[in-house]
Tab-separated table of C-alpha atoms and ligand atoms in Angstrom:
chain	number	residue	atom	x	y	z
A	1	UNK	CA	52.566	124.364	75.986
A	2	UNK	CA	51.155	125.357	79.313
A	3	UNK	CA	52.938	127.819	81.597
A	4	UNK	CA	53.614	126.431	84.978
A	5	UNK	CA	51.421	128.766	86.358
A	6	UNK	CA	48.454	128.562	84.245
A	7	UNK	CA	45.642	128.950	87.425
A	8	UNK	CA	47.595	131.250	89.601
A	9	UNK	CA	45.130	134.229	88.723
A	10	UNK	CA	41.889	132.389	89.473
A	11	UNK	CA	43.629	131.126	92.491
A	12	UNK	CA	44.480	134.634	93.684
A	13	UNK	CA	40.634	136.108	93.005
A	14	UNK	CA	39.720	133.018	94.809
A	15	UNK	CA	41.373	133.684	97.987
A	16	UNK	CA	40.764	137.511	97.669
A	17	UNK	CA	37.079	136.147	97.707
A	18	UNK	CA	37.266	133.866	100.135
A	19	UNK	CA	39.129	136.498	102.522
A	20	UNK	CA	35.746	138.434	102.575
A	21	UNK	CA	33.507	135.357	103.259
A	22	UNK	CA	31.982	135.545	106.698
A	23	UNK	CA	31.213	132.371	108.191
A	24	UNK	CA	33.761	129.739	108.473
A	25	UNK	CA	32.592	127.037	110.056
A	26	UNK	CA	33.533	124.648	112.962
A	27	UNK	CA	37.203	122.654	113.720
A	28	UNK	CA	36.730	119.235	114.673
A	29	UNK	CA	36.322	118.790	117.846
A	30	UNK	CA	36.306	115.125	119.005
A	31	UNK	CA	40.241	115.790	119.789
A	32	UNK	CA	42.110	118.351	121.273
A	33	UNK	CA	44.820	118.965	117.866
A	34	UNK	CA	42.069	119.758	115.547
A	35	UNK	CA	39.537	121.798	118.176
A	36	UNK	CA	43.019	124.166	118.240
A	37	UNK	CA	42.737	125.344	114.712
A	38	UNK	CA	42.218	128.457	113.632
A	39	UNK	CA	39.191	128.652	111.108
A	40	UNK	CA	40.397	131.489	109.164
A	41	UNK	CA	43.237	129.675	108.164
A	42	UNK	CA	43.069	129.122	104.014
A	43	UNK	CA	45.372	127.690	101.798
A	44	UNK	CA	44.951	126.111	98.016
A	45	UNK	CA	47.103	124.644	95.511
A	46	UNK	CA	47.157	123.192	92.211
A	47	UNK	CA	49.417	120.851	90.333
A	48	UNK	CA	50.036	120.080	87.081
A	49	UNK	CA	51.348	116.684	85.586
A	50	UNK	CA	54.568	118.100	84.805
A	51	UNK	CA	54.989	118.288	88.654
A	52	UNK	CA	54.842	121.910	88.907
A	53	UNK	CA	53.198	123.019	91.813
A	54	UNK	CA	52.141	126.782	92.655
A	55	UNK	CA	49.115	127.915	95.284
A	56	UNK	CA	47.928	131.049	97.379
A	57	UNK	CA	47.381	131.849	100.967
A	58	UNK	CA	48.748	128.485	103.763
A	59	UNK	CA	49.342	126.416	101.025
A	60	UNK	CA	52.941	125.224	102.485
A	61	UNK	CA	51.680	124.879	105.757
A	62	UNK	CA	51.641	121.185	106.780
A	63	UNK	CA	47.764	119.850	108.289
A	64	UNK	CA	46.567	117.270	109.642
A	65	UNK	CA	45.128	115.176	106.730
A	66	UNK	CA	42.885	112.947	108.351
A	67	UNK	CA	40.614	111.153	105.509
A	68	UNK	CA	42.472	112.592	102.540
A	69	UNK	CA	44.572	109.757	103.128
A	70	UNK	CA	41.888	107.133	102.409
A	71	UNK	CA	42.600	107.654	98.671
A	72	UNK	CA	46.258	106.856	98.672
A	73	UNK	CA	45.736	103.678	100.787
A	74	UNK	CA	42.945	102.381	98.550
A	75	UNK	CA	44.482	103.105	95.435
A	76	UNK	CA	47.997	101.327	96.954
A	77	UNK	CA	45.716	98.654	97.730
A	78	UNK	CA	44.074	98.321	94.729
A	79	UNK	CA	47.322	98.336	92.617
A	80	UNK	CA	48.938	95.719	94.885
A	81	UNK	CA	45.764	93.284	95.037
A	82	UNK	CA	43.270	94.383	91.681
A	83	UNK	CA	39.664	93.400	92.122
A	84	UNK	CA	39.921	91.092	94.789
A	85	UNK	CA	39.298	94.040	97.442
A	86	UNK	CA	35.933	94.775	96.247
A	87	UNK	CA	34.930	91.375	97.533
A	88	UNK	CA	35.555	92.881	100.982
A	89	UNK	CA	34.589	96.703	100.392
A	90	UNK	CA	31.964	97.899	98.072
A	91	UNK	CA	31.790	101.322	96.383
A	92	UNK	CA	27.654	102.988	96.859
A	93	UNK	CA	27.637	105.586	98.732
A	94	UNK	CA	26.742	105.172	102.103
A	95	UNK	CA	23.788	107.789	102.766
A	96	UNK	CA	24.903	107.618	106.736
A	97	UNK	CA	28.096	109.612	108.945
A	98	UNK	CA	31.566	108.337	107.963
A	99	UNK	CA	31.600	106.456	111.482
A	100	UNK	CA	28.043	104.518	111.465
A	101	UNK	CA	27.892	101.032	112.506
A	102	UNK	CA	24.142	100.660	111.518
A	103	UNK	CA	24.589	99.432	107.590
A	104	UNK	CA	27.144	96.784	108.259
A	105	UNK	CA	25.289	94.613	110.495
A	106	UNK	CA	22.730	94.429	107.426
A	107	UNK	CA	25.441	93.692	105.148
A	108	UNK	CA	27.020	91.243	106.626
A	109	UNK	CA	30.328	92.922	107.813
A	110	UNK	CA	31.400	94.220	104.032
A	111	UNK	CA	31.354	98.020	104.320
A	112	UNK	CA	29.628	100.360	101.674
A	113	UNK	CA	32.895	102.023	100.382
A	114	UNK	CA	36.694	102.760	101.064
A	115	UNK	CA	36.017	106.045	102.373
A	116	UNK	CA	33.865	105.725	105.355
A	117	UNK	CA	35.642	104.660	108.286
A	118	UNK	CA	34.542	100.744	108.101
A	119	UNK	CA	35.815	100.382	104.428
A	120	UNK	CA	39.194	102.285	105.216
A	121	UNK	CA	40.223	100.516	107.820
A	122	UNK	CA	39.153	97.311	105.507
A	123	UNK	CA	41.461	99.170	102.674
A	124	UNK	CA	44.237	99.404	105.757
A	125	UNK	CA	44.163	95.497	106.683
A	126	UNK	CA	44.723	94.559	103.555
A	127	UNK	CA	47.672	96.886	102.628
A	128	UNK	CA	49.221	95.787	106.258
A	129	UNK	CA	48.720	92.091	105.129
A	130	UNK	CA	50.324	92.879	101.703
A	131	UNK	CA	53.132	94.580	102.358
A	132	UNK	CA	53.674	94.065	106.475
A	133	UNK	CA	53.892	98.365	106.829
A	134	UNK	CA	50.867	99.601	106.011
A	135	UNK	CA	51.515	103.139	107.231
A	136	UNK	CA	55.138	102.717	106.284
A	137	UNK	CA	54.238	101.962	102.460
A	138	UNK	CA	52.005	105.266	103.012
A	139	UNK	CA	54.434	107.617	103.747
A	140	UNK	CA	57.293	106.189	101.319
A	141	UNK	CA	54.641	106.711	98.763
A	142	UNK	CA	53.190	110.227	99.786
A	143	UNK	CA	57.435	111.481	100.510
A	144	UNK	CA	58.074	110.458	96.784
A	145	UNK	CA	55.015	111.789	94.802
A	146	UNK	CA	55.685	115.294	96.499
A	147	UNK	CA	59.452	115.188	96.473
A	148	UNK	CA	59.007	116.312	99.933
A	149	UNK	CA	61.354	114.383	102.639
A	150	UNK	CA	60.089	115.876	105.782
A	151	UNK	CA	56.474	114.519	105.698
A	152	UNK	CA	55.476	112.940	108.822
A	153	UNK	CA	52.791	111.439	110.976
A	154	UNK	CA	51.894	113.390	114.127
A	155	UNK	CA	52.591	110.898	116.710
A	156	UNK	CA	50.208	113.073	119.454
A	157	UNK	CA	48.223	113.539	117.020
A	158	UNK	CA	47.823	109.499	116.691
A	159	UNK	CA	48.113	109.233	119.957
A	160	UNK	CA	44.979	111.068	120.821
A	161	UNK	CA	42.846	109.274	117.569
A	162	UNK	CA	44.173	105.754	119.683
A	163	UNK	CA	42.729	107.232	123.092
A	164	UNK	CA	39.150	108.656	121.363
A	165	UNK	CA	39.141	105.654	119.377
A	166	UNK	CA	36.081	103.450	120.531
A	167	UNK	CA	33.891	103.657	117.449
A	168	UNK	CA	36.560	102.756	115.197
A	169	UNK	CA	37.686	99.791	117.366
A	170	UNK	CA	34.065	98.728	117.243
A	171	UNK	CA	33.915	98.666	113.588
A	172	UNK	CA	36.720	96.693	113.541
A	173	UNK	CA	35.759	94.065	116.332
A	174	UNK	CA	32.619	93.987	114.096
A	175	UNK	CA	33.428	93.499	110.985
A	176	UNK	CA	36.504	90.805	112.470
A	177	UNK	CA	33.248	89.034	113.553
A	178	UNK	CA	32.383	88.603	110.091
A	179	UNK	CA	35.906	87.486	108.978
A	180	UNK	CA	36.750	90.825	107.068
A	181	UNK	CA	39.917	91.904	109.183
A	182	UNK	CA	43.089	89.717	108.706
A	183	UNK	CA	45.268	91.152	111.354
A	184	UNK	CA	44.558	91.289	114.875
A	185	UNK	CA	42.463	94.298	115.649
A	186	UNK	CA	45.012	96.320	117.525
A	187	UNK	CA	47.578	96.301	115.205
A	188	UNK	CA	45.288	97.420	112.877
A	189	UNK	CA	44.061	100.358	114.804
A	190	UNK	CA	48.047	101.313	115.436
A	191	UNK	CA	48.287	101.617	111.851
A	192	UNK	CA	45.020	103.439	110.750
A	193	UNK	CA	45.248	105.822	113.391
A	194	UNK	CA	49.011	107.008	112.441
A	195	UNK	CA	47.823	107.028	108.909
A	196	UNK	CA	45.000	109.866	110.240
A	197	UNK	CA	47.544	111.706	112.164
A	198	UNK	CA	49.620	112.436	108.727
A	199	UNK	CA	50.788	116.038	108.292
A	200	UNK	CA	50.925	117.499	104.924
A	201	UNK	CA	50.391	120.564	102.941
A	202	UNK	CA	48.409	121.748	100.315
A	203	UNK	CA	51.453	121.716	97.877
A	204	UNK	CA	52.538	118.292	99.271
A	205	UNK	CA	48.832	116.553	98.487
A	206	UNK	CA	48.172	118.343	95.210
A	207	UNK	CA	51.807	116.663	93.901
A	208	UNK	CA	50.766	113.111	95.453
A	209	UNK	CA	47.201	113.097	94.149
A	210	UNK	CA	48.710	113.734	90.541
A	211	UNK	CA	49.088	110.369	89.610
A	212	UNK	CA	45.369	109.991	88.906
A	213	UNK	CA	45.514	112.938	86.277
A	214	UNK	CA	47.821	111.316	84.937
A	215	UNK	CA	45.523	108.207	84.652
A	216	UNK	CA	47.133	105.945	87.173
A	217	UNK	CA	51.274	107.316	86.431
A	218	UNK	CA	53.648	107.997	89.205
A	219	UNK	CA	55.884	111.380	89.006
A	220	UNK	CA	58.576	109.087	87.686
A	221	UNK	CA	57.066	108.031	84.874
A	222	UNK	CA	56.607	104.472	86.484
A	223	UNK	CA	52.632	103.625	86.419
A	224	UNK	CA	51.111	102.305	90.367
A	225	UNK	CA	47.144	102.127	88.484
A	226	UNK	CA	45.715	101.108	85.269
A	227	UNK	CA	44.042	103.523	83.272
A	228	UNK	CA	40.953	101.795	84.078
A	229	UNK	CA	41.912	101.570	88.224
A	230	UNK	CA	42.385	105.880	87.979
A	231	UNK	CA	39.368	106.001	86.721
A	232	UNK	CA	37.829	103.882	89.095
A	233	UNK	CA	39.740	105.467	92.036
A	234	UNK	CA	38.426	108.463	90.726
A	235	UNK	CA	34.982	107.556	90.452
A	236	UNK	CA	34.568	106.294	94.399
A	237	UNK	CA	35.743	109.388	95.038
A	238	UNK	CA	33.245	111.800	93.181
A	239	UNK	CA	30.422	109.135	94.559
A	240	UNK	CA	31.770	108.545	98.392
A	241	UNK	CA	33.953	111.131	98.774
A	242	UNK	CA	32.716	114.082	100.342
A	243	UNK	CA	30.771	112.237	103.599
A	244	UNK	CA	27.036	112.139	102.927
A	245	UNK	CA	27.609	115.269	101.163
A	246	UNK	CA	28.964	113.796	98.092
A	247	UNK	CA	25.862	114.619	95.976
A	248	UNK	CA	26.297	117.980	96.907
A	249	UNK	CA	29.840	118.106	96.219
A	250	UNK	CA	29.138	116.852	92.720
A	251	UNK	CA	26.848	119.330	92.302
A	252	UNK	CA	28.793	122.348	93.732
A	253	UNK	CA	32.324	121.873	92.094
A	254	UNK	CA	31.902	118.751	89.289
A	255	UNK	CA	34.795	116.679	90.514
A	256	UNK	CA	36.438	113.975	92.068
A	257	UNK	CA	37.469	114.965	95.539
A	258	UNK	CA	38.257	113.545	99.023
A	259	UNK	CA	37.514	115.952	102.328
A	260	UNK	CA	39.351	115.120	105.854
A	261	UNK	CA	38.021	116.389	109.465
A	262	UNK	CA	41.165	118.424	109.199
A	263	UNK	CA	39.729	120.389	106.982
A	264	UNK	CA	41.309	119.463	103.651
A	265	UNK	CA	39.815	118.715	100.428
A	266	UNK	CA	41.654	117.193	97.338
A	267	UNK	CA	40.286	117.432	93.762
A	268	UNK	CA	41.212	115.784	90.318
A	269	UNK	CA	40.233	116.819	87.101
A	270	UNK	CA	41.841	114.048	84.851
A	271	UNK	CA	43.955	114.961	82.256
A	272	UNK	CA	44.371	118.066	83.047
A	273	UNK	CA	45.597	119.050	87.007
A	274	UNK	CA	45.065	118.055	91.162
A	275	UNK	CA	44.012	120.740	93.910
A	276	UNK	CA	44.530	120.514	97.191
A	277	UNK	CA	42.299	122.895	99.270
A	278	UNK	CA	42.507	123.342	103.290
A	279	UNK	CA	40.597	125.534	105.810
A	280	UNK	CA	39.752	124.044	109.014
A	281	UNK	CA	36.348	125.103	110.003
A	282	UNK	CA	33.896	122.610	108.821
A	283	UNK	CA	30.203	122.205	107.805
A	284	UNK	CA	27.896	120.482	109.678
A	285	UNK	CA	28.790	117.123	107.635
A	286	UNK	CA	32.542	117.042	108.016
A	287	UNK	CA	33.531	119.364	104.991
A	288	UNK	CA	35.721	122.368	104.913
A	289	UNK	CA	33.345	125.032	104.565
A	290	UNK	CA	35.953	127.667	103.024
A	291	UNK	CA	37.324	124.772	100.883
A	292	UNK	CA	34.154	123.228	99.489
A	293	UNK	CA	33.282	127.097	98.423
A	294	UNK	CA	36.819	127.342	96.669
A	295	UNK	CA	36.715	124.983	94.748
A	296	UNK	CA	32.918	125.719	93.586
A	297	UNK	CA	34.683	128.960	92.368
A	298	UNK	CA	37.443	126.915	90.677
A	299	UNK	CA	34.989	125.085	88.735
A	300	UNK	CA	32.868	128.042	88.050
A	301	UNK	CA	35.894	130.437	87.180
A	302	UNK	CA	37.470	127.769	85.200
A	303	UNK	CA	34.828	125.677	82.929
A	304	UNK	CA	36.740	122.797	84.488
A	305	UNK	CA	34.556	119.866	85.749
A	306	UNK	CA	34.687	116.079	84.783
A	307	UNK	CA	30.686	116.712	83.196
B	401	LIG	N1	40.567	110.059	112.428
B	401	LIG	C1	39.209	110.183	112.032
B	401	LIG	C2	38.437	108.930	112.364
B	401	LIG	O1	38.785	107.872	111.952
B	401	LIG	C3	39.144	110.469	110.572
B	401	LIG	C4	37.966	111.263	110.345
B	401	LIG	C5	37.880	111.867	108.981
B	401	LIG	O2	38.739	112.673	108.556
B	401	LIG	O3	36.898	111.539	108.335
B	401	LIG	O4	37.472	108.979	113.065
């Protein structure tokens, strides 16, 4: 039987580690919320499937996710629809930033994954046209996995993605062009911008990633993937997860994960427990520089890694 706490130790040397790292990186800067954060800030969590949940430094402070939540919309998706959406989205890594248009004039309007910007807000149509509350379904979703009530989108926070928001309007004028968006392109934009502007903490994403160490199971028991759809969820994300970093990521820390412009990171090792890393100053490709070093150490520390 495990104790509820099994990782708190490594999580604690982490953090001690961490605390004497110089060199944090950058915030996002491309709106005002993010540019605001303070660098130095560090939390990290880790849940087990049992739903206990325990972490070190800001890890109940609440973030702005950003990307992170690319995961939970695809894998909604993906339970609501099955294969069909990979006949609109592929799953190779892309090789180019999160927000190029380049690659999808070459291929014909169907974007490389779920996790760069074209292939999420893909992943967002479809969920919209499904259930008529994309970013609704979202939050119901994230507010039940993590038992936590409270978690909201950041309506400035949305507000300002909406006014900075040319490139992703373009990608989805574009790819409407090609007949890959369903609803009218501002409604779409509405609802993937709110889904960027969710706040969450490290405790609250650790508890709502769980489901896919638990192969696909909800916290109560009910199951939203197949076996075989957690382990495809999971496998987009160790591929196209990390920006055009992902090999690196692979390399570093051995798992799963999806990285935000917020600065957060979540991790899966299947079977066994989430993470949920945040610390806003990122590298020069979009990743948490602080985070992408913790969990490195995790993996290290640990012997845990999906290889
Ligand atoms: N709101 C950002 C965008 O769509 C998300 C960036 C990210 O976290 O990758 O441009």
């Amino acid at each position: 039987m495990t104790s509820p706490t099994t990782f708190l130790p490594v999580l604690e040397r982490i953090a001690e580690e961490i605390e004497h790292t110089p060199g944090r990186g950058r915030p996002a800067d491309y709106i005002p919320a993010l540019a605001a954060c303070d660098p130095r800030r560090f939390g990290m969590a880790v849940a087990e499937p049992d739903g206990a949940v325990y972490g070190v430094g800001d890890w109940r402070e609440p973030f702005s996710t950003q990307s992170v939540t690319k995961v939970f919309t695809l894998a909604l998706d993906l339970a609501r629809e099955g294969d069909e959406l990979w006949e609109h989205v592929g799953r190779e890594p892309s090789g180019n930033p999160f927000n190029s248009l380049v690659q999808l004039e070459y291929e014909d309007g169907i974007p490389r994954n779920p996790f760069i910007n074209a292939g999420a807000l893909v992943v967002t149509d479809r969920l919209h046209t499904r259930t008529g509350d994309a970013s609704g379904t979202l939050l119901e979703f994230l507010r039940a996995e993590s038992g936590n009530p409270r978690m909201s989108y950041d309506e400035e926070v949305a507000a300002s993605e909406a006014a900075h928001g040319d490139r992703n309007a373009a990608l989805a004028h574009f790819m409407a062009s090609y007949g890959n968006i369903d609803n009218p392109v501002p409604v779409l934009l509405e609802q993937y911008f709110r889904q960027c502007s969710l706040r969450a903490s490290c405790a609250d994403l650790a508890l709502a990633t769980a489901f896919l160490a638990r192969h696909g199971v909800r916290a109560d028991g009910t199951r939203l993937l197949s076996r075989s759809q957690a382990k495809q969820v999971n496998a987009v994300m160790l591929t196209c997860g990390t920006y055009d970093a992902a090999g690196d990521f692979a390399y570093r820390v051995g798992l799963p994960g999806k990285s935000g412009v917020g600065g957060g990171i979540i991790a899966v090792v299947p079977g066994r427990c989430t993470l949920c890393v945040w610390s806003p100053g990122l590298d020069e490709r979009g990743n948490s520089v602080a985070g992408v070093a913790a969990l490195d150490r995790f993996t290290t520390l640990t012997g845990l890694s999906v290889f």
